[in-house]
Amino acid sequence: SVSRAIKPFAEPGRPPDWFSQKHCASQYSELLETTETPKRKRGEKGEVVETVEDVIVRKLTAERVEELKKIIKETQEKYRQLKKDAELIQAGHMDSRLEELCNEIMMWVI
């Protein structure tokens, strides 16, 4: 059921069986094996103890945040370059490179 629920959020280029139950189970199993089990602390009754699942969620969340920050930075750089190119085109300084720039822009859009 989890594999079907997350399938709409797939990144392009994933193989068709990426969200199969078997593949999801093997990925989860691998995560459990490679994650260190948190050490239990002696404490008062009712104290919340961090589980392996909590550690995995925290780790994957941090990784995804870093990925998104990188994507945002790359997108901002592309935007700045396009804005700079647009200003140069409007000023008439890029007339000799218009076709080349148009092709580059089309590659980014696709």
CSV table of N, CA, C and O in Angstrom, one decimal:
chain,number,residue,atom,x,y,z
A,1,SER,N,0.8,-1.2,0.0
A,1,SER,CA,0.0,0.0,0.0
A,1,SER,C,0.9,1.3,0.0
A,1,SER,O,0.5,2.3,-0.6
A,2,VAL,N,2.0,1.2,0.7
A,2,VAL,CA,2.9,2.4,0.7
A,2,VAL,C,3.5,2.6,-0.7
A,2,VAL,O,3.5,3.7,-1.1
A,3,SER,N,3.8,1.5,-1.4
A,3,SER,CA,4.4,1.7,-2.7
A,3,SER,C,3.4,2.4,-3.7
A,3,SER,O,3.8,3.2,-4.4
A,4,ARG,N,2.2,2.0,-3.5
A,4,ARG,CA,1.2,2.7,-4.4
A,4,ARG,C,0.9,4.1,-4.0
A,4,ARG,O,0.7,5.0,-4.9
A,5,ALA,N,1.0,4.4,-2.7
A,5,ALA,CA,0.8,5.8,-2.2
A,5,ALA,C,1.9,6.8,-2.7
A,5,ALA,O,1.6,7.9,-2.9
A,6,ILE,N,3.1,6.3,-2.7
A,6,ILE,CA,4.2,7.2,-3.1
A,6,ILE,C,4.6,7.2,-4.6
A,6,ILE,O,5.3,8.1,-5.0
A,7,LYS,N,4.0,6.3,-5.3
A,7,LYS,CA,4.3,6.3,-6.8
A,7,LYS,C,4.0,7.6,-7.5
A,7,LYS,O,4.8,8.0,-8.3
A,8,PRO,N,3.0,8.4,-7.2
A,8,PRO,CA,2.8,9.7,-7.9
A,8,PRO,C,3.9,10.7,-7.7
A,8,PRO,O,4.0,11.6,-8.4
A,9,PHE,N,4.7,10.5,-6.6
A,9,PHE,CA,5.8,11.4,-6.3
A,9,PHE,C,7.1,11.0,-6.9
A,9,PHE,O,8.2,11.6,-6.5
A,10,ALA,N,7.1,10.0,-7.8
A,10,ALA,CA,8.3,9.5,-8.3
A,10,ALA,C,9.1,10.5,-9.2
A,10,ALA,O,8.4,11.4,-9.8
A,11,GLU,N,10.4,10.5,-9.1
A,11,GLU,CA,11.2,11.3,-10.0
A,11,GLU,C,11.2,10.7,-11.4
A,11,GLU,O,11.1,9.5,-11.5
A,12,PRO,N,11.3,11.5,-12.4
A,12,PRO,CA,11.4,10.9,-13.8
A,12,PRO,C,12.6,10.0,-13.9
A,12,PRO,O,13.6,10.3,-13.3
A,13,GLY,N,12.4,9.0,-14.7
A,13,GLY,CA,13.6,8.1,-15.0
A,13,GLY,C,13.7,6.9,-14.1
A,13,GLY,O,14.6,6.1,-14.2
A,14,ARG,N,12.7,6.7,-13.2
A,14,ARG,CA,12.7,5.5,-12.3
A,14,ARG,C,12.2,4.4,-13.1
A,14,ARG,O,11.3,4.5,-13.9
A,15,PRO,N,12.8,3.2,-12.9
A,15,PRO,CA,12.3,2.0,-13.6
A,15,PRO,C,10.9,1.6,-13.1
A,15,PRO,O,10.5,2.0,-12.0
A,16,PRO,N,10.1,0.9,-14.0
A,16,PRO,CA,8.7,0.6,-13.6
A,16,PRO,C,8.6,-0.2,-12.3
A,16,PRO,O,7.6,0.0,-11.6
A,17,ASP,N,9.5,-1.0,-12.0
A,17,ASP,CA,9.4,-1.9,-10.8
A,17,ASP,C,10.0,-1.2,-9.5
A,17,ASP,O,10.0,-1.8,-8.5
A,18,TRP,N,10.3,0.1,-9.6
A,18,TRP,CA,10.9,0.8,-8.5
A,18,TRP,C,10.0,0.8,-7.3
A,18,TRP,O,10.4,0.8,-6.2
A,19,PHE,N,8.7,0.9,-7.5
A,19,PHE,CA,7.7,1.0,-6.4
A,19,PHE,C,7.0,-0.3,-6.2
A,19,PHE,O,6.0,-0.3,-5.5
A,20,SER,N,7.6,-1.4,-6.6
A,20,SER,CA,7.0,-2.7,-6.3
A,20,SER,C,7.2,-3.0,-4.9
A,20,SER,O,8.1,-2.5,-4.2
A,21,GLN,N,6.3,-3.8,-4.3
A,21,GLN,CA,6.3,-4.1,-2.9
A,21,GLN,C,7.6,-4.8,-2.5
A,21,GLN,O,8.2,-4.5,-1.5
A,22,LYS,N,8.1,-5.6,-3.4
A,22,LYS,CA,9.4,-6.4,-3.2
A,22,LYS,C,10.5,-5.4,-3.1
A,22,LYS,O,11.4,-5.5,-2.2
A,23,HIS,N,10.6,-4.4,-4.0
A,23,HIS,CA,11.7,-3.5,-4.1
A,23,HIS,C,11.6,-2.6,-2.9
A,23,HIS,O,12.7,-2.3,-2.3
A,24,CYS,N,10.5,-2.1,-2.5
A,24,CYS,CA,10.3,-1.2,-1.4
A,24,CYS,C,10.7,-1.9,-0.1
A,24,CYS,O,11.4,-1.4,0.8
A,25,ALA,N,10.3,-3.2,0.0
A,25,ALA,CA,10.7,-4.0,1.2
A,25,ALA,C,12.2,-4.2,1.3
A,25,ALA,O,12.8,-4.1,2.4
A,26,SER,N,12.8,-4.4,0.2
A,26,SER,CA,14.3,-4.6,0.2
A,26,SER,C,15.0,-3.3,0.5
A,26,SER,O,16.0,-3.3,1.2
A,27,GLN,N,14.5,-2.2,0.0
A,27,GLN,CA,15.1,-0.9,0.4
A,27,GLN,C,15.0,-0.6,1.8
A,27,GLN,O,15.9,-0.1,2.5
A,28,TYR,N,13.8,-0.9,2.4
A,28,TYR,CA,13.6,-0.6,3.8
A,28,TYR,C,14.4,-1.5,4.7
A,28,TYR,O,15.0,-1.1,5.6
A,29,SER,N,14.6,-2.8,4.2
A,29,SER,CA,15.4,-3.7,5.0
A,29,SER,C,16.9,-3.3,5.0
A,29,SER,O,17.5,-3.3,6.0
A,30,GLU,N,17.3,-2.8,3.8
A,30,GLU,CA,18.7,-2.2,3.7
A,30,GLU,C,18.9,-1.0,4.6
A,30,GLU,O,19.9,-0.9,5.3
A,31,LEU,N,17.9,-0.2,4.7
A,31,LEU,CA,18.0,1.0,5.6
A,31,LEU,C,18.1,0.5,7.1
A,31,LEU,O,18.9,1.1,7.8
A,32,LEU,N,17.3,-0.5,7.4
A,32,LEU,CA,17.3,-1.0,8.8
A,32,LEU,C,18.7,-1.6,9.1
A,32,LEU,O,19.2,-1.4,10.2
A,33,GLU,N,19.3,-2.3,8.2
A,33,GLU,CA,20.6,-2.9,8.4
A,33,GLU,C,21.7,-1.9,8.5
A,33,GLU,O,22.7,-2.1,9.2
A,34,THR,N,21.6,-0.8,7.7
A,34,THR,CA,22.7,0.2,7.7
A,34,THR,C,22.6,1.3,8.7
A,34,THR,O,23.5,2.1,8.9
A,35,THR,N,21.5,1.3,9.5
A,35,THR,CA,21.2,2.4,10.4
A,35,THR,C,21.6,1.8,11.8
A,35,THR,O,21.2,0.7,12.2
A,36,GLU,N,22.4,2.6,12.5
A,36,GLU,CA,22.8,2.2,13.9
A,36,GLU,C,21.6,2.3,14.8
A,36,GLU,O,20.8,3.3,14.8
A,37,THR,N,21.4,1.3,15.6
A,37,THR,CA,20.3,1.3,16.6
A,37,THR,C,20.6,2.3,17.7
A,37,THR,O,21.7,2.3,18.3
A,38,PRO,N,19.7,3.2,18.0
A,38,PRO,CA,19.9,4.2,19.0
A,38,PRO,C,20.1,3.5,20.4
A,38,PRO,O,19.4,2.5,20.7
A,39,LYS,N,21.0,4.0,21.2
A,39,LYS,CA,21.2,3.4,22.5
A,39,LYS,C,20.1,3.9,23.4
A,39,LYS,O,19.7,5.0,23.5
A,40,ARG,N,19.6,2.9,24.2
A,40,ARG,CA,18.5,3.3,25.1
A,40,ARG,C,19.1,4.0,26.3
A,40,ARG,O,20.1,3.6,26.8
A,41,LYS,N,18.4,5.0,26.8
A,41,LYS,CA,18.8,5.7,28.0
A,41,LYS,C,18.0,5.3,29.1
A,41,LYS,O,16.8,5.1,29.0
A,42,ARG,N,18.6,5.2,30.3
A,42,ARG,CA,17.8,5.0,31.5
A,42,ARG,C,17.1,6.3,31.9
A,42,ARG,O,17.8,7.3,31.9
A,43,GLY,N,15.9,6.2,32.1
A,43,GLY,CA,15.2,7.4,32.5
A,43,GLY,C,13.9,7.1,33.2
A,43,GLY,O,13.6,6.0,33.6
A,44,GLU,N,13.1,8.2,33.2
A,44,GLU,CA,11.8,8.0,33.9
A,44,GLU,C,10.9,7.2,33.0
A,44,GLU,O,11.0,7.2,31.8
A,45,LYS,N,9.9,6.6,33.7
A,45,LYS,CA,8.8,5.9,32.9
A,45,LYS,C,8.1,6.9,32.1
A,45,LYS,O,7.9,8.1,32.4
A,46,GLY,N,7.7,6.5,30.9
A,46,GLY,CA,6.9,7.3,30.0
A,46,GLY,C,7.8,8.2,29.1
A,46,GLY,O,7.3,8.9,28.3
A,47,GLU,N,9.1,8.1,29.3
A,47,GLU,CA,10.0,8.9,28.5
A,47,GLU,C,10.0,8.3,27.1
A,47,GLU,O,10.1,7.1,26.9
A,48,VAL,N,10.0,9.2,26.1
A,48,VAL,CA,10.0,8.8,24.7
A,48,VAL,C,11.4,8.4,24.3
A,48,VAL,O,12.4,9.1,24.5
A,49,VAL,N,11.6,7.2,23.8
A,49,VAL,CA,12.9,6.7,23.3
A,49,VAL,C,12.9,6.7,21.8
A,49,VAL,O,11.9,6.3,21.1
A,50,GLU,N,14.0,7.2,21.2
A,50,GLU,CA,14.1,7.3,19.8
A,50,GLU,C,14.2,5.9,19.2
A,50,GLU,O,15.0,5.1,19.6
A,51,THR,N,13.4,5.6,18.1
A,51,THR,CA,13.5,4.3,17.5
A,51,THR,C,14.4,4.3,16.3
A,51,THR,O,14.7,5.4,15.8
A,52,VAL,N,14.6,3.2,15.7
A,52,VAL,CA,15.4,3.1,14.5
A,52,VAL,C,14.7,3.8,13.3
A,52,VAL,O,15.3,4.5,12.5
A,53,GLU,N,13.4,3.7,13.3
A,53,GLU,CA,12.6,4.4,12.3
A,53,GLU,C,12.7,5.9,12.4
A,53,GLU,O,12.8,6.6,11.4
A,54,ASP,N,12.8,6.4,13.6
A,54,ASP,CA,13.0,7.8,13.8
A,54,ASP,C,14.3,8.3,13.3
A,54,ASP,O,14.4,9.3,12.7
A,55,VAL,N,15.3,7.5,13.5
A,55,VAL,CA,16.7,7.8,13.0
A,55,VAL,C,16.7,7.8,11.5
A,55,VAL,O,17.2,8.7,10.9
A,56,ILE,N,16.0,6.8,10.9
A,56,ILE,CA,16.0,6.8,9.4
A,56,ILE,C,15.2,8.0,8.9
A,56,ILE,O,15.7,8.6,7.9
A,57,VAL,N,14.1,8.3,9.5
A,57,VAL,CA,13.3,9.5,9.0
A,57,VAL,C,14.2,10.7,9.1
A,57,VAL,O,14.2,11.6,8.2
A,58,ARG,N,14.8,10.9,10.2
A,58,ARG,CA,15.7,12.1,10.4
A,58,ARG,C,16.8,12.2,9.4
A,58,ARG,O,17.0,13.2,8.8
A,59,LYS,N,17.4,11.0,9.2
A,59,LYS,CA,18.5,11.0,8.2
A,59,LYS,C,18.1,11.3,6.8
A,59,LYS,O,18.6,12.1,6.1
A,60,LEU,N,17.0,10.6,6.3
A,60,LEU,CA,16.5,10.8,5.0
A,60,LEU,C,15.9,12.2,4.8
A,60,LEU,O,16.1,12.8,3.7
A,61,THR,N,15.3,12.8,5.8
A,61,THR,CA,14.8,14.2,5.8
A,61,THR,C,16.0,15.1,5.6
A,61,THR,O,15.9,16.0,4.7
A,62,ALA,N,17.0,14.9,6.3
A,62,ALA,CA,18.2,15.8,6.2
A,62,ALA,C,18.8,15.7,4.8
A,62,ALA,O,19.2,16.7,4.2
A,63,GLU,N,18.9,14.5,4.3
A,63,GLU,CA,19.5,14.3,2.9
A,63,GLU,C,18.6,15.0,1.9
A,63,GLU,O,19.1,15.6,1.0
A,64,ARG,N,17.3,14.8,2.0
A,64,ARG,CA,16.4,15.5,1.0
A,64,ARG,C,16.4,17.0,1.1
A,64,ARG,O,16.4,17.6,0.1
A,65,VAL,N,16.6,17.5,2.3
A,65,VAL,CA,16.7,19.0,2.5
A,65,VAL,C,17.9,19.5,1.7
A,65,VAL,O,17.9,20.5,1.0
A,66,GLU,N,19.0,18.7,1.9
A,66,GLU,CA,20.3,19.1,1.2
A,66,GLU,C,20.1,19.0,-0.3
A,66,GLU,O,20.6,19.9,-1.1
A,67,GLU,N,19.4,18.0,-0.8
A,67,GLU,CA,19.2,17.8,-2.2
A,67,GLU,C,18.3,19.0,-2.7
A,67,GLU,O,18.6,19.6,-3.8
A,68,LEU,N,17.3,19.4,-2.0
A,68,LEU,CA,16.4,20.5,-2.4
A,68,LEU,C,17.2,21.8,-2.4
A,68,LEU,O,17.0,22.6,-3.3
A,69,LYS,N,18.1,22.0,-1.4
A,69,LYS,CA,18.9,23.2,-1.4
A,69,LYS,C,19.8,23.3,-2.6
A,69,LYS,O,19.9,24.4,-3.2
A,70,LYS,N,20.3,22.2,-3.0
A,70,LYS,CA,21.2,22.2,-4.2
A,70,LYS,C,20.4,22.5,-5.4
A,70,LYS,O,20.8,23.3,-6.3
A,71,ILE,N,19.2,21.9,-5.6
A,71,ILE,CA,18.4,22.2,-6.7
A,71,ILE,C,18.0,23.6,-6.8
A,71,ILE,O,18.0,24.3,-7.8
A,72,ILE,N,17.6,24.2,-5.6
A,72,ILE,CA,17.2,25.6,-5.6
A,72,ILE,C,18.4,26.5,-6.0
A,72,ILE,O,18.2,27.4,-6.8
A,73,LYS,N,19.6,26.2,-5.5
A,73,LYS,CA,20.8,27.0,-5.9
A,73,LYS,C,21.0,26.9,-7.4
A,73,LYS,O,21.3,27.9,-8.0
A,74,GLU,N,21.0,25.7,-7.9
A,74,GLU,CA,21.2,25.5,-9.4
A,74,GLU,C,20.1,26.3,-10.2
A,74,GLU,O,20.4,27.0,-11.2
A,75,THR,N,18.9,26.2,-9.7
A,75,THR,CA,17.8,27.0,-10.4
A,75,THR,C,18.0,28.5,-10.3
A,75,THR,O,17.8,29.2,-11.3
A,76,GLN,N,18.4,28.9,-9.2
A,76,GLN,CA,18.7,30.4,-9.0
A,76,GLN,C,19.8,30.8,-10.0
A,76,GLN,O,19.8,31.9,-10.6
A,77,GLU,N,20.9,30.0,-10.1
A,77,GLU,CA,22.0,30.3,-11.0
A,77,GLU,C,21.5,30.4,-12.4
A,77,GLU,O,21.9,31.3,-13.2
A,78,LYS,N,20.7,29.4,-12.8
A,78,LYS,CA,20.2,29.4,-14.2
A,78,LYS,C,19.3,30.7,-14.4
A,78,LYS,O,19.4,31.3,-15.5
A,79,TYR,N,18.5,31.0,-13.4
A,79,TYR,CA,17.7,32.2,-13.6
A,79,TYR,C,18.5,33.5,-13.7
A,79,TYR,O,18.2,34.3,-14.6
A,80,ARG,N,19.5,33.6,-12.9
A,80,ARG,CA,20.4,34.8,-13.0
A,80,ARG,C,21.1,34.9,-14.3
A,80,ARG,O,21.1,36.0,-14.9
A,81,GLN,N,21.5,33.7,-14.9
A,81,GLN,CA,22.2,33.7,-16.2
A,81,GLN,C,21.2,34.1,-17.3
A,81,GLN,O,21.5,34.9,-18.2
A,82,LEU,N,20.0,33.6,-17.2
A,82,LEU,CA,19.0,33.9,-18.2
A,82,LEU,C,18.6,35.4,-18.1
A,82,LEU,O,18.4,36.0,-19.2
A,83,LYS,N,18.5,35.9,-16.9
A,83,LYS,CA,18.1,37.3,-16.8
A,83,LYS,C,19.2,38.2,-17.4
A,83,LYS,O,18.9,39.2,-18.1
A,84,LYS,N,20.5,37.8,-17.1
A,84,LYS,CA,21.6,38.6,-17.6
A,84,LYS,C,21.6,38.5,-19.1
A,84,LYS,O,21.8,39.5,-19.8
A,85,ASP,N,21.4,37.3,-19.7
A,85,ASP,CA,21.3,37.2,-21.2
A,85,ASP,C,20.2,38.0,-21.8
A,85,ASP,O,20.4,38.6,-22.8
A,86,ALA,N,19.0,38.0,-21.1
A,86,ALA,CA,17.9,38.8,-21.6
A,86,ALA,C,18.2,40.2,-21.6
A,86,ALA,O,17.9,40.9,-22.6
A,87,GLU,N,18.9,40.7,-20.6
A,87,GLU,CA,19.3,42.1,-20.6
A,87,GLU,C,20.2,42.5,-21.7
A,87,GLU,O,20.1,43.5,-22.3
A,88,LEU,N,21.2,41.6,-21.9
A,88,LEU,CA,22.2,41.8,-23.0
A,88,LEU,C,21.5,41.8,-24.4
A,88,LEU,O,21.8,42.5,-25.3
A,89,ILE,N,20.5,40.9,-24.5
A,89,ILE,CA,19.8,40.8,-25.8
A,89,ILE,C,19.0,42.1,-26.0
A,89,ILE,O,19.0,42.6,-27.1
A,90,GLN,N,18.3,42.5,-25.0
A,90,GLN,CA,17.5,43.7,-25.1
A,90,GLN,C,18.4,45.0,-25.4
A,90,GLN,O,18.0,45.9,-26.2
A,91,ALA,N,19.6,44.9,-24.9
A,91,ALA,CA,20.5,46.0,-25.2
A,91,ALA,C,21.2,45.9,-26.6
A,91,ALA,O,21.9,46.8,-27.0
A,92,GLY,N,21.0,44.8,-27.3
A,92,GLY,CA,21.5,44.6,-28.6
A,92,GLY,C,22.9,44.1,-28.7
A,92,GLY,O,23.5,44.0,-29.7
A,93,HIS,N,23.5,43.6,-27.5
A,93,HIS,CA,24.8,43.1,-27.5
A,93,HIS,C,25.0,41.7,-27.9
A,93,HIS,O,26.1,41.2,-28.0
A,94,MET,N,23.9,40.9,-28.0
A,94,MET,CA,24.0,39.5,-28.3
A,94,MET,C,23.4,39.1,-29.6
A,94,MET,O,23.1,37.9,-29.8
A,95,ASP,N,23.2,40.0,-30.5
A,95,ASP,CA,22.6,39.7,-31.8
A,95,ASP,C,23.3,38.6,-32.6
A,95,ASP,O,22.6,37.8,-33.2
A,96,SER,N,24.6,38.5,-32.4
A,96,SER,CA,25.3,37.5,-33.2
A,96,SER,C,25.1,36.1,-32.6
A,96,SER,O,25.4,35.1,-33.2
A,97,ARG,N,24.7,36.0,-31.3
A,97,ARG,CA,24.5,34.7,-30.6
A,97,ARG,C,23.1,34.4,-30.4
A,97,ARG,O,22.8,33.4,-29.6
A,98,LEU,N,22.1,35.1,-31.0
A,98,LEU,CA,20.7,34.8,-30.7
A,98,LEU,C,20.3,33.4,-30.9
A,98,LEU,O,19.6,32.8,-30.1
A,99,GLU,N,20.7,32.8,-32.1
A,99,GLU,CA,20.3,31.5,-32.4
A,99,GLU,C,20.9,30.5,-31.4
A,99,GLU,O,20.2,29.6,-30.9
A,100,GLU,N,22.1,30.6,-31.0
A,100,GLU,CA,22.8,29.8,-30.1
A,100,GLU,C,22.1,29.9,-28.7
A,100,GLU,O,21.8,28.8,-28.1
A,101,LEU,N,21.8,31.1,-28.2
A,101,LEU,CA,21.1,31.2,-27.0
A,101,LEU,C,19.7,30.6,-27.0
A,101,LEU,O,19.3,30.0,-26.0
A,102,CYS,N,19.0,30.8,-28.1
A,102,CYS,CA,17.7,30.2,-28.2
A,102,CYS,C,17.7,28.7,-28.1
A,102,CYS,O,16.9,28.1,-27.4
A,103,ASN,N,18.7,28.1,-28.7
A,103,ASN,CA,18.9,26.6,-28.6
A,103,ASN,C,19.2,26.2,-27.1
A,103,ASN,O,18.7,25.2,-26.6
A,104,GLU,N,20.1,27.0,-26.4
A,104,GLU,CA,20.4,26.7,-25.0
A,104,GLU,C,19.1,26.7,-24.2
A,104,GLU,O,18.9,25.9,-23.3
A,105,ILE,N,18.3,27.8,-24.4
A,105,ILE,CA,17.1,28.0,-23.6
A,105,ILE,C,16.2,26.8,-23.9
A,105,ILE,O,15.5,26.3,-22.9
A,106,MET,N,16.0,26.4,-25.1
A,106,MET,CA,15.2,25.2,-25.4
A,106,MET,C,15.6,24.0,-24.7
A,106,MET,O,14.8,23.1,-24.3
A,107,MET,N,16.9,23.8,-24.6
A,107,MET,CA,17.5,22.6,-23.9
A,107,MET,C,17.1,22.6,-22.4
A,107,MET,O,16.8,21.6,-21.8
A,108,TRP,N,17.1,23.8,-21.8
A,108,TRP,CA,16.8,24.0,-20.4
A,108,TRP,C,15.3,23.7,-20.2
A,108,TRP,O,14.9,23.1,-19.1
A,109,VAL,N,14.5,24.1,-21.1
A,109,VAL,CA,13.0,24.0,-21.0
A,109,VAL,C,12.7,22.5,-21.1
A,109,VAL,O,11.8,22.0,-20.4
A,110,ILE,N,13.3,21.8,-21.9
A,110,ILE,CA,13.0,20.4,-22.1
A,110,ILE,C,13.6,19.6,-21.0
A,110,ILE,O,13.4,19.2,-20.1
